[in-house]
Coordinates of N, CA and C and ligand atoms in Angstrom, one line a residue:
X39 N -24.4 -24.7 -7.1 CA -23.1 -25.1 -6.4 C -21.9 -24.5 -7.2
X40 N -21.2 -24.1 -6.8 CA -19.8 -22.8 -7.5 C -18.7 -24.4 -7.0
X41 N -18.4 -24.6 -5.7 CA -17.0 -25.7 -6.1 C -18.0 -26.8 -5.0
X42 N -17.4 -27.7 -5.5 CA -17.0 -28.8 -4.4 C -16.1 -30.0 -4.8
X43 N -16.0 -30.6 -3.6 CA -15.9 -32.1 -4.0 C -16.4 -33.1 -3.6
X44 N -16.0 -34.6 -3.3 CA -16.8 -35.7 -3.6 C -18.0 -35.3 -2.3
X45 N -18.0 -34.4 -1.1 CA -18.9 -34.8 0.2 C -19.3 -33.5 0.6
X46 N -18.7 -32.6 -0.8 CA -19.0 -30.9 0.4 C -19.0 -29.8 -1.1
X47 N -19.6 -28.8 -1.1 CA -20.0 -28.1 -1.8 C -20.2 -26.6 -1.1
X48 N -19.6 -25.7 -2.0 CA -20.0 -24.4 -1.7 C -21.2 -23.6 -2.7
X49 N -22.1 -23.1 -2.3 CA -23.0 -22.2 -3.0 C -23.2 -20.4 -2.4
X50 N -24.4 -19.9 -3.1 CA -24.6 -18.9 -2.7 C -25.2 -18.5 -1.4
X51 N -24.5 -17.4 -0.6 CA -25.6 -17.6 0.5 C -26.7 -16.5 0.5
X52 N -27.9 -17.2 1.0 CA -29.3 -16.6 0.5 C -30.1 -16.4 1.5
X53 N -30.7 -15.5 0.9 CA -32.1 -15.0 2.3 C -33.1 -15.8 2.3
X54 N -33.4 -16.6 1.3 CA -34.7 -17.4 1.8 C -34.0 -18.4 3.0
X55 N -33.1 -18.6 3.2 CA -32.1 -19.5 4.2 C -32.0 -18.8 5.5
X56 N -32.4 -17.6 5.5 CA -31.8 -17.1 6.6 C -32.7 -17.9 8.0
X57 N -33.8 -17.9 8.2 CA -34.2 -19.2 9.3 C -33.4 -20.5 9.7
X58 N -33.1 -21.1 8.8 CA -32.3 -22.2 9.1 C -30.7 -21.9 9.4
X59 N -30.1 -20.5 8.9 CA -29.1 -20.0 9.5 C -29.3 -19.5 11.1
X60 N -30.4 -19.2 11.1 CA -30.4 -18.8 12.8 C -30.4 -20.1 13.4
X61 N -31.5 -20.9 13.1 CA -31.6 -22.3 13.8 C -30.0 -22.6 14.4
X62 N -29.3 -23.2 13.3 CA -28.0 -23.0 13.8 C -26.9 -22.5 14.7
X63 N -27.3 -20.9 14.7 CA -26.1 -19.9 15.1 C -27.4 -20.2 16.7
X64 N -28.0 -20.6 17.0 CA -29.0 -20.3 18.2 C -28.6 -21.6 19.4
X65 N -27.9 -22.6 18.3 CA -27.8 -23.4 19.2 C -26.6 -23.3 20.0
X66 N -27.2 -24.1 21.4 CA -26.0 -24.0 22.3 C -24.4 -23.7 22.1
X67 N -24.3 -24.9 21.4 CA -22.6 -25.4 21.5 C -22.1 -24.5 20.1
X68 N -22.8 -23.9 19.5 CA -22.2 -22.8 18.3 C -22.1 -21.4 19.5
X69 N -23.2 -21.2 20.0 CA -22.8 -19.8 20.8 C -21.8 -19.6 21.6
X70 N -21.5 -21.2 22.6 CA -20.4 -21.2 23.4 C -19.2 -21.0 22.4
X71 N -18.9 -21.7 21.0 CA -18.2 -21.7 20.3 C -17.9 -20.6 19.5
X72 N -18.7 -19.7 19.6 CA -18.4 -18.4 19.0 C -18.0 -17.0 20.3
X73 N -18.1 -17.8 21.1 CA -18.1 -16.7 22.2 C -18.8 -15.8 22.3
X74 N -20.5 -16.4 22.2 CA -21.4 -15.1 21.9 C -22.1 -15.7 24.0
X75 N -22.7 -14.9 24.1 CA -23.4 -14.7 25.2 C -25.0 -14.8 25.2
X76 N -25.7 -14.1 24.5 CA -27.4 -14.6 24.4 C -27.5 -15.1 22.8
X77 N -28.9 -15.3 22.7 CA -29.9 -15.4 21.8 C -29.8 -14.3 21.0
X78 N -30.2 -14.6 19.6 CA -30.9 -13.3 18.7 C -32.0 -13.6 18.9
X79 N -33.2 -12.6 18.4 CA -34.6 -13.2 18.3 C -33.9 -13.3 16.4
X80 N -35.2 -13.6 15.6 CA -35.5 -14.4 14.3 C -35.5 -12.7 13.6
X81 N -36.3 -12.2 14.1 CA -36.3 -10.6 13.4 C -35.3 -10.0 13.6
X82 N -34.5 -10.0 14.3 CA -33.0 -9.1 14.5 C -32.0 -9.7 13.3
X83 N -32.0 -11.1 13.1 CA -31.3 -11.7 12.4 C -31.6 -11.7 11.2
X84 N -32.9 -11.7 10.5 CA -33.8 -11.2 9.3 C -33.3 -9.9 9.1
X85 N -33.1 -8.9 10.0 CA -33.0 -7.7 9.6 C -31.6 -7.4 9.5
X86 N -30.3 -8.3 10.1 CA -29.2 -8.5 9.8 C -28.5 -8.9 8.8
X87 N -29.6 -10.3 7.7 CA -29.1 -10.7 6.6 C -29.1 -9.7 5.6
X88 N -29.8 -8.8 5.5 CA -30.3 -7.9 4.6 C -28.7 -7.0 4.5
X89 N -28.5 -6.8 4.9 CA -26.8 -5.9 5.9 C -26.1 -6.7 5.3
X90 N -25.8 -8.1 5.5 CA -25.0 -8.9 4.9 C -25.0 -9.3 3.7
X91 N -26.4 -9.3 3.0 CA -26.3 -9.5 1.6 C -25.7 -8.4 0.6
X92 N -26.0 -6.7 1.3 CA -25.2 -6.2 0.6 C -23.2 -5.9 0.8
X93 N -23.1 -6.3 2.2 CA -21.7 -5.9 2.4 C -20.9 -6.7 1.4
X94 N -19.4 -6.3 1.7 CA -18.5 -7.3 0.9 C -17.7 -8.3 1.6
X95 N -17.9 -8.7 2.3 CA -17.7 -10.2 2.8 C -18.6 -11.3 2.1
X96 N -17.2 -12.3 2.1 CA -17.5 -13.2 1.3 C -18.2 -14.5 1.9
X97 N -19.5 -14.8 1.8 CA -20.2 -15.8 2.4 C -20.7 -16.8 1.6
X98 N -20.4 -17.8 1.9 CA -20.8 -19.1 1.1 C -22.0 -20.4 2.1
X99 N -23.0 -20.8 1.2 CA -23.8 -21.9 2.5 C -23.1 -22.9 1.9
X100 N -22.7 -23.9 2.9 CA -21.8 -25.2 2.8 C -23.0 -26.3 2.6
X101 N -22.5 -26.9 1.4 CA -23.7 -28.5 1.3 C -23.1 -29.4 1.7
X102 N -23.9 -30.2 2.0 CA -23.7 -31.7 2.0 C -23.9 -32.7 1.1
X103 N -23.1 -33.4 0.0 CA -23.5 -33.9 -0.9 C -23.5 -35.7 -1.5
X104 N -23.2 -36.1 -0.1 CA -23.4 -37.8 -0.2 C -24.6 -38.2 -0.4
X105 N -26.0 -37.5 0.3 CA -27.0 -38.5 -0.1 C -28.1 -37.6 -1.6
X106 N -27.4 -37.8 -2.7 CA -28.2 -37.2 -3.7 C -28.1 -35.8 -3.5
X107 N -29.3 -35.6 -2.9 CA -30.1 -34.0 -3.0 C -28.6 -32.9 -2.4
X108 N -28.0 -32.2 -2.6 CA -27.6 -31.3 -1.5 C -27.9 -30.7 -1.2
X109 N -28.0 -30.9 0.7 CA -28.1 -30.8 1.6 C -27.7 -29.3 2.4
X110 N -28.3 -28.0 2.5 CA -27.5 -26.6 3.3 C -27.1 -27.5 4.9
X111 N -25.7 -27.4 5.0 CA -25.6 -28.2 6.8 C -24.3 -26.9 7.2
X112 N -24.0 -25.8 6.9 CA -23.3 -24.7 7.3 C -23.0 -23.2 6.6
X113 N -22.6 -22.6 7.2 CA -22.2 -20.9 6.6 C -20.6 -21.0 7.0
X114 N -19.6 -20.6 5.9 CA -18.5 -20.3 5.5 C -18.0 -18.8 5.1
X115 N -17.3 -18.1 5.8 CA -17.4 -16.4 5.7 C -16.0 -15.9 5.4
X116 N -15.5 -15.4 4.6 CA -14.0 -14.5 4.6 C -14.3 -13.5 4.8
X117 N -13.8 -12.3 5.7 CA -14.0 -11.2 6.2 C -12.6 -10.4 5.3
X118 N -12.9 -10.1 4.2 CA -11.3 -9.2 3.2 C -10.7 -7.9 4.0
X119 N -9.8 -7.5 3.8 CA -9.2 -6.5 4.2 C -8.3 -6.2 2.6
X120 N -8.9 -5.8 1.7 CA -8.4 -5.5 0.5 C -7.1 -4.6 0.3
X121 N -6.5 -3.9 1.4 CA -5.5 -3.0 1.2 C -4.3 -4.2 1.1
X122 N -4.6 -5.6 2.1 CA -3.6 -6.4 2.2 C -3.8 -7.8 1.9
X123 N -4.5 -8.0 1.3 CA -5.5 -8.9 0.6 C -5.4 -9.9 1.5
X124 N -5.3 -10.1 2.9 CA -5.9 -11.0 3.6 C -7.7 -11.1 3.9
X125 N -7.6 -12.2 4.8 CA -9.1 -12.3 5.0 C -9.3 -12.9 6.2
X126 N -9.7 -12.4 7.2 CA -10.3 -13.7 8.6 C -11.2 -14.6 7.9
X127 N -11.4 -15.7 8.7 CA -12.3 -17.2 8.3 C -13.1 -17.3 9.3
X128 N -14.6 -17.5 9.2 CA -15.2 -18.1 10.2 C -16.2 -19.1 9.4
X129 N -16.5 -20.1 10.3 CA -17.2 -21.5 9.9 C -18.6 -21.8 11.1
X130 N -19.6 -22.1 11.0 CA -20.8 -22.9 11.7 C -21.1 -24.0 10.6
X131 N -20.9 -25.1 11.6 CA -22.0 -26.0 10.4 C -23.8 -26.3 11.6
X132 N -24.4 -26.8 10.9 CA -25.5 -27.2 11.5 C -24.8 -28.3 12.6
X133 N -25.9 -28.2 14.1 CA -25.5 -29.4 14.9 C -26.0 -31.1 14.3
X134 N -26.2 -31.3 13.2 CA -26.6 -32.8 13.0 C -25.5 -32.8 11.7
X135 N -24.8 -31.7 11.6 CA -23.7 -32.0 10.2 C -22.2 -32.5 11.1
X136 N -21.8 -32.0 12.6 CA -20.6 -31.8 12.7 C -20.2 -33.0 13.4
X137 N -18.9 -33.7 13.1 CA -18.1 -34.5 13.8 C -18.1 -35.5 12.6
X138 N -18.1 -34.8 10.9 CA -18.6 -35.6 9.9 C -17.1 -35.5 9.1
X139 N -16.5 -34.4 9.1 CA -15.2 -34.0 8.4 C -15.9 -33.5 7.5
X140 N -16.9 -32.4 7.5 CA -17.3 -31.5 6.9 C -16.6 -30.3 6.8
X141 N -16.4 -30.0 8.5 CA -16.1 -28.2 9.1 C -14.7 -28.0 8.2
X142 N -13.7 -29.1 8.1 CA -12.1 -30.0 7.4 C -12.7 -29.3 6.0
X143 N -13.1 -30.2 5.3 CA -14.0 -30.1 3.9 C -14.3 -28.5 3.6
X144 N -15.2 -28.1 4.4 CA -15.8 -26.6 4.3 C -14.6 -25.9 4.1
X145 N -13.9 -25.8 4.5 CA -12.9 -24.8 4.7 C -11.6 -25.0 4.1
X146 N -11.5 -26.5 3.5 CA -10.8 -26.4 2.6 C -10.7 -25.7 1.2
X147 N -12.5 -26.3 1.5 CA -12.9 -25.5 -0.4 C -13.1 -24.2 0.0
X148 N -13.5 -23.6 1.2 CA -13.1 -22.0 1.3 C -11.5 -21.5 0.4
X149 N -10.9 -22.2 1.8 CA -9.6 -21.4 1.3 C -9.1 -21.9 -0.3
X150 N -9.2 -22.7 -1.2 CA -9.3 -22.8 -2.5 C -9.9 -21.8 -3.3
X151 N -11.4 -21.3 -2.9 CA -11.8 -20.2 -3.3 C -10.8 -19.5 -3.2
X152 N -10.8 -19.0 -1.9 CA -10.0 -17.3 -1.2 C -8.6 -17.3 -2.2
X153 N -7.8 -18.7 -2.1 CA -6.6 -18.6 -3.3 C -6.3 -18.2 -4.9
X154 N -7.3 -18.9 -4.8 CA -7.5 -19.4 -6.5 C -8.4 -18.3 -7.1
X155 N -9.3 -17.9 -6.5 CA -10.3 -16.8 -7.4 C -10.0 -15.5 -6.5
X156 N -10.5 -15.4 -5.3 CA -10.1 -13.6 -4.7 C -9.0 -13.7 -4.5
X157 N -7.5 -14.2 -5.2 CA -6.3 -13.7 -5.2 C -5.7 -13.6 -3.7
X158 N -6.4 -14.0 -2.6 CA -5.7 -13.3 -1.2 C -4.6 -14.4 -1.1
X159 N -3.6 -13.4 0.0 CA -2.1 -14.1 0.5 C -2.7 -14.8 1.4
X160 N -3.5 -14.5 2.2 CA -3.4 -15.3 4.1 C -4.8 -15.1 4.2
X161 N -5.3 -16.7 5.4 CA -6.3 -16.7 5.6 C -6.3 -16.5 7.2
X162 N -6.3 -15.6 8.1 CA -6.6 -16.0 9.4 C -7.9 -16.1 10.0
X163 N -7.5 -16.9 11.6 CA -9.1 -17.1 12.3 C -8.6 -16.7 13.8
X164 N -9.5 -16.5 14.5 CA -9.4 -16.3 16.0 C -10.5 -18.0 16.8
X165 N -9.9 -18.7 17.2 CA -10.6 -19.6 17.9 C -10.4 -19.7 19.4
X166 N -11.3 -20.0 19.9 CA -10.7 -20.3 21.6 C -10.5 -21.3 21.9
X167 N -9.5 -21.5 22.7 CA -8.4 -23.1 22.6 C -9.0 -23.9 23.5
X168 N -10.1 -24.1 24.1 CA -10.9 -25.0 24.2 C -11.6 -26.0 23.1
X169 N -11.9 -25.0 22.4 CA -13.1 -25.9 20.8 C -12.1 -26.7 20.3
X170 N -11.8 -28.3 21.0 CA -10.7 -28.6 20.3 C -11.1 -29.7 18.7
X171 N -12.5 -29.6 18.5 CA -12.8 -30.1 17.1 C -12.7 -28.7 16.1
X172 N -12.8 -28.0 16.3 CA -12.5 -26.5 15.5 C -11.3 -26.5 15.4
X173 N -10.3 -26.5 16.4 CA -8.5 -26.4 16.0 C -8.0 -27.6 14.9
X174 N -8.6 -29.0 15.5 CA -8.2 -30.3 14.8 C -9.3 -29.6 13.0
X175 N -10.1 -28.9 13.2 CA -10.4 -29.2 11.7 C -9.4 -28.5 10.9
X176 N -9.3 -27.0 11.4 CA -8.6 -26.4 10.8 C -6.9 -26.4 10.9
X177 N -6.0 -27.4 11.6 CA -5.0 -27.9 11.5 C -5.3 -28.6 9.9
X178 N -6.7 -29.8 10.1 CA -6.4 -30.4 9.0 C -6.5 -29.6 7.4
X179 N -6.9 -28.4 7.9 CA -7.2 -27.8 6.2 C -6.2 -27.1 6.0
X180 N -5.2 -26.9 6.8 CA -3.9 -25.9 6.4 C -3.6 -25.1 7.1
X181 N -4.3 -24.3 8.3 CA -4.0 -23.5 9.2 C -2.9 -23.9 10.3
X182 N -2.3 -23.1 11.0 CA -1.2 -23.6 12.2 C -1.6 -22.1 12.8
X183 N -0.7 -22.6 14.0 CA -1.2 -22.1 15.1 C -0.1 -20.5 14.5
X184 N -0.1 -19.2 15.2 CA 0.6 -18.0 15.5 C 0.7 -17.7 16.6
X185 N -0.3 -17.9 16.9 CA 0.1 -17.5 18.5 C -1.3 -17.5 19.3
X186 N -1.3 -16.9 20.6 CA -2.1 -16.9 21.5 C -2.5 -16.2 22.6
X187 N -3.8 -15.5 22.7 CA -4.5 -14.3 23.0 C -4.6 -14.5 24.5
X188 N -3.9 -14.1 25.4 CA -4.1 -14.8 26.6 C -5.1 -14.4 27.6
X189 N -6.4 -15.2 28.1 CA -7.3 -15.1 29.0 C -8.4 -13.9 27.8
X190 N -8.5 -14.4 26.4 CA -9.5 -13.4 26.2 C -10.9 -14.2 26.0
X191 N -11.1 -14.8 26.4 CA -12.4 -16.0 26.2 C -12.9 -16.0 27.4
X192 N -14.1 -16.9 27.4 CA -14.7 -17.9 28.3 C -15.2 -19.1 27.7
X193 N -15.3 -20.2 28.5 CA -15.1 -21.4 28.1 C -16.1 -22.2 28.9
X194 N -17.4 -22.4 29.0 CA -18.4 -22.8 30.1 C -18.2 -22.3 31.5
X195 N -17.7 -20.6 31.3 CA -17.7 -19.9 32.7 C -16.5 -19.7 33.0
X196 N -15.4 -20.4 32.4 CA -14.1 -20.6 32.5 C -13.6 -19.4 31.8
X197 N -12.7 -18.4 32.4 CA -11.6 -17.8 31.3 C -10.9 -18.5 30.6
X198 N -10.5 -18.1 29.4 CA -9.8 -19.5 28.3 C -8.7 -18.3 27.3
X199 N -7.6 -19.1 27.2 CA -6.9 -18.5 26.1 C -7.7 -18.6 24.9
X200 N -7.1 -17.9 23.8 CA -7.7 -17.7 22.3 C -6.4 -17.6 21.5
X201 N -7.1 -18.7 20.9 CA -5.5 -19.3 19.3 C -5.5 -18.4 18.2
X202 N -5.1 -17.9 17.5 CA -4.6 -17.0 16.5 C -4.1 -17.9 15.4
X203 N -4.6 -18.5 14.3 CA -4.4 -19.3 13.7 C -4.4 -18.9 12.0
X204 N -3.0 -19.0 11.1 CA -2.9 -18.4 10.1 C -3.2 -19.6 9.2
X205 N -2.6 -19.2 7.6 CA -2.7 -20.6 6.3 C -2.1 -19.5 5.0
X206 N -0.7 -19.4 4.6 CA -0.8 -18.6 3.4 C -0.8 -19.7 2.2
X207 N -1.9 -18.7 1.1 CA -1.8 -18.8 -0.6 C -0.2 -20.1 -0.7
X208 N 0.7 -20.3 -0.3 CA 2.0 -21.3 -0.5 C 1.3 -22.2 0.3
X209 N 0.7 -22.1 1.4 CA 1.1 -23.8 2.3 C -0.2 -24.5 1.6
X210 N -1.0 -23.7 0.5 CA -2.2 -24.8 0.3 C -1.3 -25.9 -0.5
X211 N -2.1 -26.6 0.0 CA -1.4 -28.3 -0.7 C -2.4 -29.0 -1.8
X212 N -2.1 -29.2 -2.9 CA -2.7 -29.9 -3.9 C -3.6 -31.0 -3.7
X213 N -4.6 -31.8 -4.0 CA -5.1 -31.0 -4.9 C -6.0 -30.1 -5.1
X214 N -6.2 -29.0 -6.0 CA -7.0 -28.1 -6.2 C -8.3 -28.7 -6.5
X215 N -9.5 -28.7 -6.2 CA -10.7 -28.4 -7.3 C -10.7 -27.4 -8.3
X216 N -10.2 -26.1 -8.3 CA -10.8 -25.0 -9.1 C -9.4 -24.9 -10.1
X217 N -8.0 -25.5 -9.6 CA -7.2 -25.2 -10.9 C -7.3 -26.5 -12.0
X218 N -8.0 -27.2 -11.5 CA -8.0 -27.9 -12.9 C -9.9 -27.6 -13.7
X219 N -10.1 -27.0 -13.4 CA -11.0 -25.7 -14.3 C -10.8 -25.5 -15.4
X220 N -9.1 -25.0 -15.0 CA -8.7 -23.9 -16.1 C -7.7 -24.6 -17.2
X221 N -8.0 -24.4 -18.6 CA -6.5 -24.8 -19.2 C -5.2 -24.8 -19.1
Ligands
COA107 C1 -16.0 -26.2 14.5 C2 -16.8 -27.0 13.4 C3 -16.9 -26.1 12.2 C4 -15.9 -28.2 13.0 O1 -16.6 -28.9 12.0 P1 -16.7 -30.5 12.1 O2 -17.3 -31.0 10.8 O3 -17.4 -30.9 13.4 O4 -15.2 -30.9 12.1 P2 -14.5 -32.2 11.5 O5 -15.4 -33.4 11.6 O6 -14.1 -31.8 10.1 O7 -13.1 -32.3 12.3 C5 -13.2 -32.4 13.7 C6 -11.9 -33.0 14.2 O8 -11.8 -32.7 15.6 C7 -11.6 -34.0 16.3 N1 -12.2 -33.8 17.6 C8 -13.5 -33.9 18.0 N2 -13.6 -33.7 19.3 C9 -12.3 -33.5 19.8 C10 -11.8 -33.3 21.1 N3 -12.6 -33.2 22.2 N4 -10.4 -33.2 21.2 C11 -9.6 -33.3 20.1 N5 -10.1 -33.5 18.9 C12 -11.4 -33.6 18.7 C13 -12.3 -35.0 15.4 O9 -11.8 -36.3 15.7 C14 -11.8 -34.5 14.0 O10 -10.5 -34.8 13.8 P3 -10.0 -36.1 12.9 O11 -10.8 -36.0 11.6 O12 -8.6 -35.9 12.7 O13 -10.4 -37.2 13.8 C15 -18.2 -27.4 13.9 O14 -18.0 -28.4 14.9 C16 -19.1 -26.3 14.3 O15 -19.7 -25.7 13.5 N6 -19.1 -26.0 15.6 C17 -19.9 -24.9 16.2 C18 -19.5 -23.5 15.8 C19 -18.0 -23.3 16.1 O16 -17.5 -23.6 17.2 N7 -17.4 -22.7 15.1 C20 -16.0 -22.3 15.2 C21 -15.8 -21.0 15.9 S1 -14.1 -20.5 15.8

């Protein structure tokens, strides 16, 4: 485990995981939520992690850590653009982790990473303004709204706007886990 706090933990993300990462990304309400349209099979996605372990995006598996053991219940990803040291944010937790103030959690301790150790100014995400447990998480972690992609979604068949949602290195709000680390 690299950070957490009292209910959530970030670690490394790993290929022996990659099965219970598909589990997840396969279900229903993550595919609607990502605005994906089919299935992967298990081998496309196996042959995908491999691609991802070497790129440089930053991927963390999210624990759960109230009952003892910690728990893998999500994947947490910064997509860098190093010329400008921003980063896009994307989040899945498992369907039996969410509605827990995990996704809140997860992404808090993301963006404390992304500030505090990769130096970036801004964290943005693209969500569709439907997912409104996705907006309320990330309201609560420091993101606000920029603006809005109009009619670039679907939404159970429905065209849907899409929210454009920022958080700079200044609006994180204390407290840290990782600066009190340091002397
Ligand atoms: C999006 C996701 C990461 C959020 O994580 P989570 O652990 O479920 O979120 P949290 O429990 O931290 O917060 C959800 C908030 O939304 C609120 N909420 C839930 N349903 C809501 C609704 N229909 N309308 C408004 N608010 C709602 C909750 O009450 C909670 O806010 P509160 O703590 O102020 O009460 C998770 O649900 C997920 O992985 N979903 C599938 C994949 C996905 O959609 N990813 C995002 C793609 S952009």
């Amino acid at each position: 485990m690299w950070v957490r706090d009292d209910v959530c933990g970030l670690g490394p993300y790993q290929a022996d995981l990659v099965e219970t990462y598909w589990r997840w990304e396969q279900d229903p309400a993550s595919l609607i939520g990502y605005g994906r349209q089919q299935p992967e099979s298990l081998e496309a996605r196996t042959e995908g992690i491999a691609h991802q372990l070497r790129g440089d995006n930053i991927r963390f598996t999210v624990y759960h850590l109230t009952d003892g053991t910690p728990e893998p219940v999500g994947v947490t990803t910064l997509l860098p653009d190093p010329s400008v040291r921003t980063a896009e944010y994307v989040v899945m937790l498992a369907p039996e982790a969410r509605g827990m103030g995990l996704g809140t959690a997860a992404t808090r301790l993301t963006l404390d990473y992304a500030f505090h150790i990769t130096n970036l100014r801004m964290v943005w995400l693209k969500v569709l303004a439907p997912n409104k447990p996705a907006v309320r998480a990330y309201e609560r972690a420091g993101f606000r709204t920029a603006g809005t992609l109009r009619q670039a979604g679907y939404w159970l068949g429905q065209v849907c706007d899409e929210l454009l949602m920022d958080t700079l290195s200044s609006d994180f709000s204390p407290p840290s886990v990782i600066s009190p680390l340091m002397p």
